[in-house]
Coordinates of C-alpha atoms in Angstrom, one line a residue:
Chain A
M1 CA -49.0 36.4 4.2
A2 CA -47.4 38.9 1.9
A3 CA -44.3 39.0 4.1
R4 CA -44.0 35.2 3.9
A5 CA -44.5 35.1 0.2
L6 CA -41.8 37.7 -0.2
G7 CA -39.6 36.2 2.4
S8 CA -39.4 32.7 1.3
P9 CA -37.3 33.1 -1.9
V10 CA -34.9 35.3 0.0
T11 CA -34.3 32.7 2.7
D12 CA -34.0 30.0 0.1
T13 CA -31.0 31.7 -1.7
L14 CA -29.4 32.9 1.5
S15 CA -29.3 29.6 3.4
D16 CA -26.4 27.6 2.0
S17 CA -27.8 24.2 2.6
G18 CA -31.0 24.8 0.7
T19 CA -29.5 25.6 -2.7
V20 CA -27.6 23.6 -5.3
V21 CA -24.7 26.1 -5.3
G22 CA -24.5 25.9 -1.5
D23 CA -24.6 22.1 -1.5
R24 CA -21.8 22.0 -3.9
R25 CA -19.7 24.3 -1.8
W26 CA -20.1 22.2 1.3
A27 CA -19.4 19.1 -0.6
V28 CA -16.1 20.5 -1.9
L29 CA -15.2 21.7 1.6
W30 CA -15.9 18.3 3.1
A31 CA -13.9 16.7 0.2
Y32 CA -10.9 18.8 1.1
V33 CA -11.3 17.9 4.8
F34 CA -11.3 14.1 4.1
L35 CA -8.6 14.4 1.4
L36 CA -6.4 16.0 4.0
V37 CA -6.9 13.0 6.3
F38 CA -6.0 10.6 3.6
V39 CA -3.0 12.6 2.5
A40 CA -1.8 12.6 6.0
F41 CA -2.1 8.8 6.1
A42 CA -0.3 8.5 2.7
L43 CA 2.5 10.8 3.6
M44 CA 3.1 9.8 7.2
P45 CA 5.8 7.1 6.6
P46 CA 8.0 9.2 4.2
I47 CA 7.7 12.2 6.6
Y48 CA 8.6 10.0 9.5
M49 CA 11.6 8.7 7.4
L50 CA 12.7 12.3 7.2
I51 CA 12.1 13.1 10.9
T52 CA 14.0 10.1 12.1
G53 CA 16.8 10.5 9.5
L54 CA 17.5 13.9 10.9
K55 CA 17.9 12.7 14.5
T56 CA 21.1 11.7 16.3
S57 CA 21.2 8.2 17.8
S58 CA 21.2 9.8 21.3
E59 CA 18.0 11.7 20.5
I60 CA 16.4 8.5 19.3
S61 CA 17.4 6.5 22.4
A62 CA 16.3 9.4 24.7
A63 CA 12.7 8.6 23.6
T64 CA 11.7 12.2 23.2
N65 CA 8.7 13.1 21.1
P66 CA 9.2 10.9 18.0
W67 CA 7.3 13.3 15.8
W68 CA 9.7 16.2 16.4
V69 CA 13.4 16.8 15.8
F70 CA 15.0 18.8 18.6
N71 CA 18.6 18.7 17.3
P72 CA 18.4 18.2 13.6
T73 CA 21.5 17.0 11.9
L74 CA 22.4 15.7 8.4
A75 CA 25.1 13.4 9.8
N76 CA 23.1 10.3 8.9
F77 CA 22.8 11.4 5.3
T78 CA 26.4 12.5 4.8
E79 CA 27.6 9.3 6.6
L80 CA 25.7 7.2 4.1
I81 CA 26.6 9.1 1.0
T82 CA 30.3 8.9 1.9
S83 CA 30.1 5.2 2.9
P84 CA 31.6 3.0 0.2
L85 CA 29.1 0.2 1.0
F86 CA 26.1 2.5 0.4
Q87 CA 27.7 3.8 -2.8
T88 CA 28.1 0.2 -4.0
F89 CA 24.4 -0.5 -3.3
F90 CA 23.4 2.6 -5.2
K91 CA 25.7 1.9 -8.1
N92 CA 24.3 -1.7 -8.3
S93 CA 20.8 -0.4 -8.2
V94 CA 21.4 2.1 -10.9
L95 CA 23.2 -0.4 -13.1
V96 CA 20.5 -3.1 -12.7
A97 CA 17.6 -0.6 -13.2
L98 CA 19.1 1.1 -16.3
L99 CA 20.1 -2.2 -18.0
T100 CA 16.7 -3.7 -17.2
V101 CA 15.0 -0.7 -18.9
V102 CA 17.2 -1.0 -21.9
I103 CA 16.6 -4.7 -22.3
T104 CA 12.9 -4.3 -21.7
M105 CA 12.4 -1.7 -24.3
L106 CA 14.5 -3.7 -26.9
I107 CA 12.3 -6.7 -26.3
S108 CA 8.9 -5.2 -25.8
V109 CA 8.7 -2.4 -28.3
P110 CA 9.4 -4.6 -31.5
A111 CA 7.1 -7.4 -30.0
A112 CA 4.3 -4.9 -29.3
F113 CA 4.7 -3.5 -32.9
A114 CA 4.5 -7.0 -34.4
L115 CA 1.6 -8.0 -32.2
S116 CA -0.5 -4.9 -32.9
R117 CA 0.2 -4.4 -36.6
M118 CA 1.5 -7.6 -38.2
K119 CA -1.4 -10.0 -37.7
F120 CA 0.2 -13.4 -38.1
W121 CA -0.7 -17.0 -37.1
G122 CA -1.0 -17.1 -33.4
S123 CA -0.5 -13.4 -32.7
G124 CA -3.7 -13.0 -30.8
A125 CA -2.9 -16.0 -28.6
L126 CA 0.6 -14.7 -28.0
A127 CA -0.7 -11.2 -26.9
T128 CA -3.0 -12.9 -24.4
G129 CA -0.3 -15.2 -23.3
V130 CA 2.1 -12.3 -22.7
F131 CA -0.6 -10.7 -20.5
L132 CA -1.0 -14.0 -18.6
T133 CA 2.6 -14.2 -17.8
Y134 CA 2.3 -10.9 -16.1
L135 CA -0.1 -12.6 -13.8
I136 CA 2.5 -15.3 -12.8
P137 CA 4.0 -13.8 -9.6
E138 CA 7.7 -13.8 -8.9
T139 CA 6.9 -15.7 -5.7
L140 CA 6.1 -18.7 -7.9
L141 CA 9.3 -18.5 -9.9
F142 CA 12.2 -17.6 -7.5
I143 CA 12.7 -21.2 -6.3
P144 CA 12.9 -22.9 -9.7
L145 CA 15.0 -19.9 -11.0
F146 CA 17.4 -20.3 -8.1
K147 CA 17.9 -24.0 -8.9
M148 CA 18.2 -23.2 -12.7
F149 CA 21.0 -20.8 -12.1
A150 CA 22.8 -23.3 -9.9
T151 CA 22.4 -25.9 -12.6
F152 CA 23.7 -23.5 -15.2
R153 CA 26.8 -23.0 -13.1
D154 CA 27.4 -26.7 -12.9
W155 CA 27.1 -27.1 -16.6
T156 CA 29.0 -24.1 -17.9
G157 CA 31.1 -22.9 -14.9
I158 CA 29.5 -19.4 -15.2
E159 CA 28.4 -18.3 -11.8
L160 CA 25.3 -16.1 -12.0
L161 CA 24.0 -16.4 -8.4
N162 CA 25.4 -13.9 -6.0
H163 CA 26.3 -11.4 -8.8
W164 CA 24.3 -8.2 -9.4
Y165 CA 23.9 -9.0 -13.1
V166 CA 21.8 -12.1 -12.4
L167 CA 19.1 -9.5 -11.6
V168 CA 19.4 -8.0 -15.1
I169 CA 18.5 -11.4 -16.4
V170 CA 15.5 -12.0 -14.3
Y171 CA 14.0 -8.5 -14.0
P172 CA 12.8 -8.3 -17.6
T173 CA 10.4 -11.2 -16.8
L174 CA 8.7 -8.7 -14.5
T175 CA 8.7 -5.7 -16.8
V176 CA 8.4 -7.0 -20.3
P177 CA 4.9 -8.4 -20.2
F178 CA 3.3 -5.3 -18.8
C179 CA 5.4 -2.9 -21.0
T180 CA 4.5 -4.9 -24.2
W181 CA 0.9 -4.7 -23.1
I182 CA 1.1 -0.9 -22.7
M183 CA 2.8 -0.6 -26.0
I184 CA 0.3 -2.7 -27.9
G185 CA -2.4 -0.4 -26.6
Y186 CA -0.6 2.7 -27.7
F187 CA 0.4 1.2 -31.1
A188 CA -3.2 0.1 -31.7
S189 CA -4.4 3.7 -31.3
I190 CA -2.1 4.9 -34.1
P191 CA -4.2 5.2 -37.4
K192 CA -3.6 2.4 -39.8
E193 CA -3.4 5.0 -42.7
L194 CA -0.1 6.2 -41.3
D195 CA 1.9 3.0 -41.6
E196 CA 0.1 1.9 -44.8
A197 CA 1.3 5.2 -46.4
A198 CA 4.8 4.5 -45.2
L199 CA 4.8 1.0 -46.5
I200 CA 3.5 2.1 -49.8
D201 CA 6.2 4.7 -50.0
G202 CA 8.7 1.8 -49.7
A203 CA 9.6 2.0 -46.0
S204 CA 10.5 -1.3 -44.4
W205 CA 8.8 -2.6 -41.3
T206 CA 11.9 -1.6 -39.2
Q207 CA 11.8 1.9 -40.6
T208 CA 8.0 2.1 -40.0
L209 CA 8.6 1.2 -36.4
L210 CA 11.6 3.5 -35.9
K211 CA 10.5 6.6 -37.9
I212 CA 6.7 6.5 -37.2
F213 CA 5.6 4.3 -34.4
I214 CA 8.2 5.2 -31.8
P215 CA 7.9 9.0 -32.3
V216 CA 4.1 8.9 -32.3
A217 CA 3.8 6.6 -29.3
L218 CA 6.5 8.4 -27.3
P219 CA 4.1 9.0 -24.3
G220 CA 3.5 5.3 -24.1
L221 CA 7.2 4.7 -24.4
I222 CA 7.9 7.0 -21.5
A223 CA 5.2 5.4 -19.4
A224 CA 6.7 1.9 -20.1
T225 CA 10.2 3.2 -19.3
I226 CA 9.1 4.6 -15.9
F227 CA 7.2 1.4 -15.1
A228 CA 10.3 -0.7 -15.9
F229 CA 12.6 1.5 -13.9
T230 CA 10.4 1.6 -10.8
V231 CA 9.8 -2.1 -10.8
A232 CA 13.6 -2.8 -11.2
W233 CA 14.4 -0.3 -8.5
A234 CA 11.9 -1.7 -6.0
Q235 CA 12.3 -5.4 -6.5
F236 CA 13.1 -7.1 -3.2
L237 CA 12.5 -10.9 -3.4
Y238 CA 14.8 -11.7 -6.3
P239 CA 17.9 -9.8 -4.9
L240 CA 17.2 -11.2 -1.5
A241 CA 17.1 -14.8 -2.9
F242 CA 19.8 -14.5 -5.5
T243 CA 22.5 -12.2 -4.0
T244 CA 24.2 -12.4 -0.6
S245 CA 27.6 -10.8 -0.7
Q246 CA 27.5 -7.2 0.5
D247 CA 29.2 -5.8 -2.6
Q248 CA 26.6 -7.4 -4.9
L249 CA 23.5 -6.1 -3.1
V250 CA 21.1 -3.5 -4.5
L251 CA 19.6 -0.7 -2.4
S252 CA 16.3 -2.3 -1.3
V253 CA 18.0 -5.4 0.1
G254 CA 21.2 -3.6 1.2
I255 CA 19.4 -1.2 3.4
A256 CA 17.0 -3.8 4.9
T257 CA 19.8 -6.3 5.7
T258 CA 23.1 -4.6 6.3
L259 CA 22.0 -1.5 8.1
I260 CA 20.0 -3.4 10.7
K261 CA 22.7 -4.2 13.1
A262 CA 22.7 -5.3 16.8
D263 CA 22.6 -1.5 17.6
V264 CA 19.0 -0.7 18.0
F265 CA 19.5 3.0 17.7
N266 CA 20.8 2.8 14.2
W267 CA 17.3 3.8 13.0
G268 CA 18.4 7.2 12.1
Q269 CA 20.7 5.9 9.5
I270 CA 18.2 3.2 8.3
M271 CA 15.6 5.9 7.7
A272 CA 18.0 8.2 6.0
G273 CA 18.9 5.3 3.7
A274 CA 15.3 4.5 3.0
L275 CA 14.7 8.1 2.0
L276 CA 17.7 8.1 -0.2
G277 CA 16.6 4.9 -1.8
A278 CA 13.1 6.2 -2.3
A279 CA 14.3 9.5 -3.8
P280 CA 15.0 8.4 -7.4
P281 CA 11.5 7.0 -8.1
L282 CA 9.9 9.9 -6.2
I283 CA 11.8 12.5 -8.2
I284 CA 10.9 10.7 -11.5
Y285 CA 7.2 10.7 -10.5
A286 CA 7.2 14.4 -9.5
F287 CA 8.2 15.2 -13.1
L288 CA 6.7 12.5 -15.2
M289 CA 3.6 11.4 -13.2
D290 CA 1.1 12.2 -15.9
Y291 CA 2.8 9.9 -18.4
D292 CA 2.9 7.1 -15.9
V293 CA -0.7 7.5 -14.9
A294 CA -1.8 7.6 -18.5
G295 CA 0.2 4.4 -19.2
L296 CA -1.1 2.6 -16.3
T297 CA -4.7 3.4 -16.8
A298 CA -4.3 2.7 -20.5
G299 CA -2.8 -0.6 -19.7
A300 CA -5.9 -1.7 -17.7
T301 CA -8.8 -0.3 -19.7
Chain B
M1 CA 15.6 -5.7 -43.8
S2 CA 14.8 -6.4 -47.4
D3 CA 13.3 -3.0 -48.1
L4 CA 15.4 -2.6 -51.2
A5 CA 13.4 -5.3 -53.0
V6 CA 10.7 -2.8 -53.6
R7 CA 12.9 -0.3 -55.4
H8 CA 14.2 -3.0 -57.8
A9 CA 10.8 -3.0 -59.6
A10 CA 11.4 -2.5 -63.3
P11 CA 10.9 1.2 -64.3
G12 CA 8.8 0.3 -67.3
A13 CA 6.3 -1.9 -65.5
T14 CA 2.7 -0.8 -65.1
S15 CA 1.7 0.6 -61.9
A16 CA -0.9 -2.1 -61.2
K17 CA 1.7 -4.8 -61.7
R18 CA 4.1 -3.0 -59.4
E19 CA 1.4 -2.7 -56.7
R20 CA 0.8 -6.4 -56.9
S21 CA 4.5 -7.4 -56.6
R22 CA 4.9 -5.0 -53.7
L23 CA 2.0 -6.6 -51.9
R24 CA 3.6 -10.0 -52.4
V25 CA 6.9 -8.8 -51.0
F26 CA 5.1 -7.4 -48.0
L27 CA 3.4 -10.6 -47.3
R28 CA 6.6 -12.6 -47.6
Q29 CA 8.5 -10.1 -45.4
R30 CA 5.7 -9.8 -43.0
S31 CA 5.8 -13.2 -41.3
T32 CA 9.6 -13.3 -41.1
V33 CA 9.9 -9.8 -39.7
A34 CA 7.0 -10.4 -37.3
F35 CA 8.7 -13.6 -36.1
L36 CA 12.1 -11.8 -35.6
F37 CA 10.4 -9.0 -33.7
T38 CA 8.6 -11.4 -31.3
L39 CA 11.4 -13.9 -30.9
P40 CA 13.2 -12.2 -28.0
L41 CA 9.8 -11.9 -26.2
I42 CA 9.0 -15.6 -26.8
L43 CA 12.5 -16.7 -25.7
L44 CA 12.4 -14.6 -22.6
V45 CA 8.9 -15.8 -21.6
G46 CA 9.7 -19.3 -22.6
V47 CA 13.1 -19.7 -20.8
L48 CA 12.5 -17.6 -17.7
V49 CA 8.8 -17.9 -17.0
I50 CA 7.2 -20.9 -18.7
Y51 CA 10.1 -23.3 -18.2
P52 CA 10.7 -22.4 -14.5
A53 CA 7.0 -22.8 -13.9
F54 CA 7.1 -26.4 -15.2
Y55 CA 10.5 -27.0 -13.6
A56 CA 8.8 -26.1 -10.2
L57 CA 6.4 -28.9 -10.9
H58 CA 9.3 -31.3 -11.5
L59 CA 11.2 -30.0 -8.4
A60 CA 8.1 -30.5 -6.2
T61 CA 8.3 -34.2 -6.9
L62 CA 11.9 -34.7 -5.6
N63 CA 13.2 -35.4 -2.2
K64 CA 15.1 -32.8 -0.2
R65 CA 18.5 -33.6 -1.6
M66 CA 17.0 -33.6 -5.1
E67 CA 18.2 -37.0 -6.1
R68 CA 15.1 -39.2 -5.9
F69 CA 11.6 -39.0 -7.4
V70 CA 9.1 -39.1 -4.5
G71 CA 5.9 -38.4 -6.4
L72 CA 3.4 -36.4 -4.5
S73 CA 4.8 -37.1 -1.0
N74 CA 5.9 -33.5 -0.6
F75 CA 2.3 -32.4 -1.0
T76 CA 0.9 -35.1 1.2
F77 CA 3.5 -34.1 3.8
L78 CA 2.5 -30.5 3.6
F79 CA -1.2 -31.4 3.9
T80 CA -0.6 -33.1 7.2
R81 CA 1.1 -30.1 8.7
E82 CA -0.8 -27.6 10.8
T83 CA 1.4 -24.7 9.7
F84 CA 0.5 -25.3 6.0
W85 CA -3.2 -24.9 6.6
M86 CA -2.5 -21.8 8.7
V87 CA -0.6 -20.4 5.9
V88 CA -3.4 -21.1 3.4
R89 CA -5.9 -19.4 5.8
Q90 CA -3.7 -16.5 6.5
S91 CA -2.9 -15.9 2.8
C92 CA -6.6 -15.8 2.0
I93 CA -7.5 -13.6 4.9
F94 CA -4.7 -11.1 4.0
A95 CA -5.5 -11.0 0.4
V96 CA -9.3 -10.7 0.7
S97 CA -9.4 -8.2 3.6
A98 CA -6.6 -6.0 2.2
V99 CA -8.1 -5.9 -1.2
I100 CA -11.6 -5.0 0.2
F101 CA -10.2 -2.1 2.2
K102 CA -8.0 -1.0 -0.7
A103 CA -10.9 -1.0 -3.0
L104 CA -13.2 0.8 -0.6
I105 CA -10.5 3.5 0.3
G106 CA -9.5 3.8 -3.4
F107 CA -13.1 4.3 -4.4
T108 CA -13.8 6.9 -1.7
V109 CA -10.6 8.8 -2.4
A110 CA -11.2 8.8 -6.1
H111 CA -14.6 10.3 -5.5
L112 CA -13.1 12.9 -3.2
V113 CA -10.5 14.0 -5.8
H114 CA -13.2 14.0 -8.5
A115 CA -15.3 16.3 -6.3
I116 CA -12.8 19.1 -6.0
P117 CA -12.1 21.7 -8.7
A118 CA -10.2 20.3 -11.6
K119 CA -7.2 22.5 -11.4
G120 CA -6.2 21.3 -7.9
Q121 CA -6.7 17.6 -8.7
R122 CA -3.3 16.9 -10.1
K123 CA -1.5 18.1 -6.9
W124 CA -3.7 16.0 -4.6
R125 CA -3.5 13.0 -6.8
G126 CA 0.3 13.3 -6.7
M127 CA 0.4 13.4 -3.0
L128 CA -1.9 10.4 -2.7
L129 CA 0.2 8.4 -5.1
V130 CA 3.3 8.6 -3.0
P131 CA 2.8 5.3 -1.1
W132 CA 2.7 3.5 -4.4
V133 CA 5.9 5.1 -5.7
I134 CA 8.2 4.3 -2.7
P135 CA 9.8 0.8 -3.0
P136 CA 7.6 -1.3 -0.7
A137 CA 10.7 -2.8 1.0
L138 CA 11.8 0.7 2.1
S139 CA 8.5 2.0 3.2
T140 CA 7.8 -1.2 5.1
L141 CA 11.0 -0.5 7.0
T142 CA 9.6 2.8 8.1
W143 CA 6.4 1.0 9.2
L144 CA 8.5 -1.5 11.1
W145 CA 10.1 1.5 12.9
L146 CA 6.7 3.1 13.5
F147 CA 5.6 -0.2 15.1
D148 CA 8.8 -0.6 17.1
P149 CA 8.1 -2.4 20.4
S150 CA 9.8 0.2 22.6
Y151 CA 10.0 3.3 20.4
S152 CA 6.7 3.1 18.5
A153 CA 5.7 6.6 17.3
F154 CA 2.1 5.4 17.3
N155 CA 2.2 4.2 20.8
Y156 CA 3.6 7.6 21.8
V157 CA 0.5 9.3 20.4
L158 CA -1.8 6.6 21.9
A159 CA -0.2 7.1 25.2
G160 CA -1.0 10.8 24.9
I161 CA -4.8 10.0 24.8
G162 CA -4.4 7.3 27.5
I163 CA -4.4 4.1 25.5
G164 CA -1.9 1.5 26.6
P165 CA 1.0 0.4 24.3
V166 CA -0.2 -1.7 21.3
P167 CA 2.0 -4.8 20.6
W168 CA 1.9 -4.0 16.8
T169 CA 4.1 -6.8 15.6
G170 CA 4.5 -8.8 18.8
D171 CA 1.0 -10.3 19.2
A172 CA -0.5 -12.7 16.6
L173 CA -3.7 -10.7 16.1
W174 CA -2.0 -7.3 16.0
A175 CA 0.7 -8.5 13.7
R176 CA -1.9 -9.7 11.2
V177 CA -3.7 -6.3 11.5
S178 CA -0.4 -4.5 11.0
V179 CA 0.5 -6.5 7.9
I180 CA -2.9 -5.8 6.4
L181 CA -2.7 -2.1 7.3
V182 CA 0.7 -1.7 5.5
N183 CA -0.7 -3.6 2.6
I184 CA -3.7 -1.2 2.4
W185 CA -1.4 1.9 2.7
Y186 CA 0.7 0.6 -0.2
G187 CA -2.0 -0.6 -2.5
A188 CA -4.9 1.9 -2.1
P189 CA -3.3 4.5 -4.4
F190 CA -3.4 2.0 -7.3
F191 CA -7.2 1.6 -6.9
M192 CA -7.6 5.4 -6.5
I193 CA -5.9 6.1 -9.8
M194 CA -7.8 3.4 -11.7
Y195 CA -11.1 4.5 -10.3
L196 CA -10.3 8.2 -10.9
A197 CA -9.6 7.4 -14.5
A198 CA -12.9 5.4 -14.7
L199 CA -14.9 8.2 -13.0
K200 CA -13.6 10.7 -15.6
S201 CA -14.8 8.5 -18.4
V202 CA -18.5 8.4 -17.1
P203 CA -20.4 11.0 -19.3
A204 CA -21.4 14.0 -17.3
E205 CA -24.8 14.1 -19.0
L206 CA -25.9 11.0 -17.1
Y207 CA -25.5 12.8 -13.8
E208 CA -27.1 15.9 -15.1
V209 CA -30.2 13.9 -16.2
A210 CA -30.2 12.1 -12.8
A211 CA -30.0 15.4 -11.0
I212 CA -33.0 16.8 -13.0
D213 CA -34.9 13.6 -12.1
G214 CA -34.0 14.3 -8.5
A215 CA -31.9 11.3 -7.9
T216 CA -30.2 11.1 -4.5
F217 CA -26.4 10.5 -4.0
W218 CA -26.9 6.8 -3.4
Q219 CA -29.1 6.4 -6.4
R220 CA -26.5 8.1 -8.6
L221 CA -23.9 5.8 -7.1
F222 CA -25.8 2.6 -7.6
Y223 CA -27.4 3.3 -10.9
I224 CA -24.9 5.3 -12.7
T225 CA -21.4 5.2 -11.2
L226 CA -21.1 1.6 -10.2
P227 CA -22.6 0.1 -13.5
M228 CA -20.4 2.4 -15.6
M229 CA -17.3 1.4 -13.7
R230 CA -18.2 -2.3 -13.4
N231 CA -15.4 -3.5 -15.7
I232 CA -12.6 -1.6 -14.2
I233 CA -13.6 -2.4 -10.7
A234 CA -13.6 -6.1 -11.6
I235 CA -10.3 -6.1 -13.4
T236 CA -8.5 -3.9 -10.7
T237 CA -9.8 -6.0 -7.9
L238 CA -8.9 -9.3 -9.5
F239 CA -5.4 -8.0 -10.4
S240 CA -4.8 -6.7 -6.9
L241 CA -6.1 -10.0 -5.5
I242 CA -3.3 -11.8 -7.4
V243 CA -0.6 -9.3 -6.4
T244 CA -1.7 -9.2 -2.7
F245 CA -2.0 -12.9 -2.5
A246 CA 1.5 -13.4 -3.8
N247 CA 3.0 -10.5 -1.8
F248 CA 6.4 -11.1 -0.1
D249 CA 8.1 -7.8 0.8
I250 CA 5.7 -6.5 3.3
V251 CA 5.3 -9.6 5.4
W252 CA 9.0 -10.5 5.2
I253 CA 10.2 -7.2 6.5
L254 CA 7.5 -6.4 9.0
T255 CA 7.2 -9.8 10.8
A256 CA 9.3 -12.3 8.8
G257 CA 6.2 -14.6 9.3
G258 CA 6.3 -14.3 13.1
P259 CA 5.2 -14.4 15.9
I260 CA 5.3 -18.3 15.7
D261 CA 4.3 -18.4 12.0
R262 CA 1.1 -16.4 12.6
T263 CA 1.6 -14.1 9.7
H264 CA 3.3 -16.4 7.2
V265 CA 1.9 -16.3 3.7
F266 CA 2.7 -18.6 0.8
A267 CA 5.6 -16.5 -0.5
T268 CA 7.4 -16.0 2.9
W269 CA 6.9 -19.6 3.9
A270 CA 8.2 -20.9 0.6
F271 CA 11.2 -18.6 1.1
R272 CA 11.8 -19.8 4.6
L273 CA 11.6 -23.5 3.6
G274 CA 13.2 -23.3 0.2
I275 CA 15.9 -20.8 0.3
Q276 CA 16.7 -20.4 4.0
G277 CA 15.8 -24.0 5.0
G278 CA 17.6 -25.5 1.9
D279 CA 14.6 -27.7 1.1
I280 CA 14.0 -26.5 -2.5
P281 CA 11.4 -29.2 -3.4
L282 CA 9.3 -28.4 -0.4
G283 CA 9.5 -24.7 -1.0
A284 CA 8.5 -25.2 -4.6
S285 CA 5.5 -27.3 -3.5
V286 CA 4.4 -24.5 -1.3
S287 CA 4.5 -21.9 -3.9
L288 CA 2.7 -24.3 -6.4
V289 CA -0.3 -24.5 -4.1
M290 CA -0.9 -20.9 -5.1
I291 CA -1.6 -21.9 -8.7
P292 CA -5.2 -23.1 -8.5
L293 CA -6.2 -20.0 -6.6
L294 CA -4.3 -17.7 -9.0
A295 CA -5.8 -19.5 -11.9
V296 CA -9.4 -18.8 -10.9
A297 CA -8.6 -15.0 -10.8
A298 CA -6.6 -15.2 -14.1
I299 CA -9.6 -16.9 -15.9
F300 CA -11.9 -14.0 -14.9
I301 CA -9.3 -11.4 -15.9
L302 CA -8.7 -13.1 -19.2
R303 CA -12.4 -12.8 -20.0
D304 CA -12.2 -9.0 -19.6
V305 CA -8.9 -8.9 -21.6
N306 CA -10.5 -10.8 -24.5
K307 CA -13.3 -8.3 -24.4
R308 CA -10.7 -5.6 -24.9
A309 CA -9.1 -7.4 -27.7
E310 CA -12.4 -7.7 -29.5
R311 CA -12.8 -3.9 -29.3
M312 CA -9.4 -3.3 -30.8

């Protein structure tokens, strides 16, 4: 009896499964195991991009173990980087993405400021309307837009279709609504006393926006910028529908359409191209992920 | 702007009077400035979103060469076609099943990330977000290569454990599974990040009290976590439903609608008919059929958004 009475608390603390601390340790261990499985699933395609990108065509056609590189080579990457066509794709993508970001910010930041601070007739409806336009998918608009640009050419003689800059015109429709929405959220969190003080001191609305709101809401601005850049960089439907000449293509479409040739074993180069195309957004996220996550979750809650 | 007006107030005026005139200037400025600030936004949305949406309605009532008004005959033509109903069914199956799996995986992974020590969470979250960062067109190309009929890296592994080659994109059923699988891979991180943010906002005291009361894991899940996250779960699911329903990139690159139209969704079929087939009115009609389904989701989202606006 005495032995059992003494023994029971000892066994209780020693056996891991019986205590709260032990339970937690096991839970964490299992969490790591499952997370590892999900991370493997998440990272498999980019890793496979790298594996195939490092292979020669002959190694791919020999059908050796696809998950291992026996004769690694950077030939696919150097070939692409030095290819004028690929450079054109990259240049077009960079131009389109950067211009889209600039236009998006010029439109959405003042609008968000006005909608969050200068309550005017219909401002509430406009804010809701802006959010609703974000719910209109590009899949619905590409056909009428295609026809609109063709009609525009017939009227003015200015050809927009099949030029990279047509994308700079349409991409803001994808980025502005959400960026405005993010910025409204950030601006709304700035204490009213701050801009009231500025206005009493004789600052104009423009000064209030530039000197107070933009610096204070900088994290939101960065989140919106990243969002606009990644959307512009990743878009596929609009460039596929609106541009066809090889020298006007952006990366997403260029890699998917021009690199797939009759030669089946061109996959090394396609994967190298995909990895190079995925690199800019990946690098941006590696450094600025926290801003973007904050912006995204702020936009939804 | 006219910020100088304020400084022109007479130096001898009483401060109360000055305050009042300033107020009046503000009010006058306010609506003009607000209008100018929102004008680019209104123009952009009006010219490139609202107008084309209505223009699509107009286009849908024209004949193929766009010279004659044909009323609703584009739609009645679509409704008689077998492929159209198949596209409707497939779009719904894709969207619903992909969103369910995305939500379940996102929820599970968010819990897992939440369970590990805080200092390691950022690293894991970063790795799990990768699918969502890569342009879907490029990652889908990789999936296409992983699914390659003769060089599939999956089939290589499956052959190692004695399972015959799977026709990933060749067979109607498997092609549908593949499209959904890629969709889940791409979209689950979005749910994960949203749910993780929501989980972090649930007060820890609630769980402590529940633990003292001896609540099991499932009780905590159903009586604390899910009710506290209800809003974010609803809005994320509805939002993803719209995006998945209207998805184009993944299906177009992976199967281009094949085999024999068995994976076409609204977007890809509209592209095939409207841009490639040159029948713009018919393509516009196909994409317009999405509207009623999108509208239902939008109404529910709008309700949540209005709730947020009230809080602001």
